[in-house]
Amino acid sequence: MRATLASQGWTFDADGATALLKAAEQGGIRLPSSCRNGTCRTCLCKLESGAIRYLIEWPGVSREEKQEGLILPCVAVAETDVVLNVPAARQISR
Ligand code: FES
């Protein structure tokens, strides 16, 4: 599956087992993050399209936020191609 960053147009591969945050890093893109376990909400971002599922039972997003399409990519995996809105994403220099 393919993940796309809406503002930058960058894409990376997303499989159904790797958290989007990690999949992005493997694709050379760093998304904002801190705890990486779904509690701090540093990585909170908008899922513009596509579907995800969570790797943990209680990700730190409220029902309202879920309805707005907000997700925590550190604990979410793609179920379809996804488009994320993460203005603060950076390319990792190698
Ligand atoms: S990095 Fe802390 S919730 Fe995602």
mmCIF file of C-alpha atoms and ligand atoms in Angstrom:
data_model
loop_
_atom_site.group_PDB
_atom_site.id
_atom_site.type_symbol
_atom_site.label_atom_id
_atom_site.label_comp_id
_atom_site.label_asym_id
_atom_site.label_seq_id
_atom_site.Cartn_x
_atom_site.Cartn_y
_atom_site.Cartn_z
ATOM 1 C CA MET A 1 0.000 0.000 0.000
ATOM 2 C CA ARG A 2 1.008 3.559 -0.537
ATOM 3 C CA ALA A 3 0.947 6.415 1.939
ATOM 4 C CA THR A 4 1.045 9.992 0.654
ATOM 5 C CA LEU A 5 1.716 13.211 2.538
ATOM 6 C CA ALA A 6 -0.855 15.691 1.281
ATOM 7 C CA SER A 7 1.094 18.933 1.696
ATOM 8 C CA GLN A 8 4.457 17.688 0.440
ATOM 9 C CA GLY A 9 3.380 15.117 -2.131
ATOM 10 C CA TRP A 10 5.906 12.644 -0.724
ATOM 11 C CA THR A 11 4.984 8.977 -0.643
ATOM 12 C CA PHE A 12 6.202 5.919 1.187
ATOM 13 C CA ASP A 13 5.353 2.229 1.343
ATOM 14 C CA ALA A 14 2.970 1.186 4.082
ATOM 15 C CA ASP A 15 2.345 -2.450 4.880
ATOM 16 C CA GLY A 16 -0.410 -3.782 7.068
ATOM 17 C CA ALA A 17 1.904 -4.563 9.991
ATOM 18 C CA THR A 18 4.263 -1.597 10.337
ATOM 19 C CA ALA A 19 3.081 1.541 12.144
ATOM 20 C CA LEU A 20 2.799 4.462 9.733
ATOM 21 C CA LEU A 21 5.376 6.458 11.696
ATOM 22 C CA LYS A 22 7.934 3.699 11.275
ATOM 23 C CA ALA A 23 6.961 2.996 7.693
ATOM 24 C CA ALA A 24 7.523 6.689 6.931
ATOM 25 C CA GLU A 25 10.997 6.546 8.464
ATOM 26 C CA GLN A 26 11.818 3.497 6.419
ATOM 27 C CA GLY A 27 10.783 5.571 3.428
ATOM 28 C CA GLY A 28 13.053 8.472 4.425
ATOM 29 C CA ILE A 29 10.408 10.689 6.019
ATOM 30 C CA ARG A 30 10.319 11.778 9.633
ATOM 31 C CA LEU A 31 6.956 12.615 11.168
ATOM 32 C CA PRO A 32 6.769 14.417 14.514
ATOM 33 C CA SER A 33 6.859 11.903 17.358
ATOM 34 C CA SER A 34 7.846 11.382 20.937
ATOM 35 C CA CYS A 35 6.459 8.428 22.914
ATOM 36 C CA ARG A 36 5.685 6.160 19.959
ATOM 37 C CA ASN A 37 3.184 4.219 22.004
ATOM 38 C CA GLY A 38 -0.021 6.163 21.457
ATOM 39 C CA THR A 39 -0.114 8.290 24.598
ATOM 40 C CA CYS A 40 1.702 11.619 24.122
ATOM 41 C CA ARG A 41 -0.202 12.715 20.977
ATOM 42 C CA THR A 42 2.822 14.478 19.488
ATOM 43 C CA CYS A 43 2.216 12.609 16.253
ATOM 44 C CA LEU A 44 -1.532 13.419 16.034
ATOM 45 C CA CYS A 45 -2.382 14.150 12.397
ATOM 46 C CA LYS A 46 -5.231 14.106 9.945
ATOM 47 C CA LEU A 47 -6.058 11.119 7.807
ATOM 48 C CA GLU A 48 -7.360 12.778 4.635
ATOM 49 C CA SER A 49 -8.358 9.543 2.968
ATOM 50 C CA GLY A 50 -8.024 5.818 3.354
ATOM 51 C CA ALA A 51 -8.461 3.526 6.329
ATOM 52 C CA ILE A 52 -6.241 2.588 9.240
ATOM 53 C CA ARG A 53 -6.443 0.292 12.194
ATOM 54 C CA TYR A 54 -4.719 0.620 15.547
ATOM 55 C CA LEU A 55 -2.085 -1.707 16.935
ATOM 56 C CA ILE A 56 -3.161 -0.919 20.506
ATOM 57 C CA GLU A 57 -6.529 -1.109 22.145
ATOM 58 C CA TRP A 58 -6.810 2.422 23.561
ATOM 59 C CA PRO A 59 -5.059 4.983 21.353
ATOM 60 C CA GLY A 60 -5.186 8.477 22.883
ATOM 61 C CA VAL A 61 -7.729 10.004 20.520
ATOM 62 C CA SER A 62 -11.233 11.023 21.537
ATOM 63 C CA ARG A 63 -14.347 9.995 19.684
ATOM 64 C CA GLU A 64 -14.720 13.551 18.356
ATOM 65 C CA GLU A 65 -11.159 13.556 17.098
ATOM 66 C CA LYS A 66 -11.716 10.228 15.405
ATOM 67 C CA GLN A 67 -14.755 11.682 13.680
ATOM 68 C CA GLU A 68 -12.596 14.562 12.446
ATOM 69 C CA GLY A 69 -10.219 12.009 10.965
ATOM 70 C CA LEU A 70 -7.403 12.567 13.439
ATOM 71 C CA ILE A 71 -5.115 9.592 13.978
ATOM 72 C CA LEU A 72 -1.952 8.631 15.845
ATOM 73 C CA PRO A 73 0.431 7.274 13.197
ATOM 74 C CA CYS A 74 2.850 5.819 15.773
ATOM 75 C CA VAL A 75 0.321 3.109 16.595
ATOM 76 C CA ALA A 76 -1.722 2.967 13.376
ATOM 77 C CA VAL A 77 -1.195 0.791 10.326
ATOM 78 C CA ALA A 78 -2.654 1.354 6.885
ATOM 79 C CA GLU A 79 -5.469 -0.877 5.719
ATOM 80 C CA THR A 80 -5.745 0.830 2.338
ATOM 81 C CA ASP A 81 -3.737 3.476 0.511
ATOM 82 C CA VAL A 82 -3.775 6.497 2.812
ATOM 83 C CA VAL A 83 -3.281 10.246 2.531
ATOM 84 C CA LEU A 84 -2.002 12.030 5.634
ATOM 85 C CA ASN A 85 -1.790 15.724 6.348
ATOM 86 C CA VAL A 86 1.433 16.339 8.276
ATOM 87 C CA PRO A 87 2.770 19.840 7.533
ATOM 88 C CA ALA A 88 5.728 19.299 9.900
ATOM 89 C CA ALA A 89 7.024 16.162 8.151
ATOM 90 C CA ARG A 90 10.700 16.300 7.181
ATOM 91 C CA GLN A 91 12.797 14.332 4.784
ATOM 92 C CA ILE A 92 15.538 12.430 6.568
ATOM 93 C CA SER A 93 18.895 13.370 5.111
ATOM 94 C CA ARG A 94 21.182 10.445 4.488
HETATM 95 S S1 FES B 1 4.333 9.640 19.266
HETATM 96 FE FE1 FES B 1 3.259 9.771 21.134
HETATM 97 S S2 FES B 1 1.201 9.348 20.538
HETATM 98 FE FE2 FES B 1 2.339 9.034 18.735
#
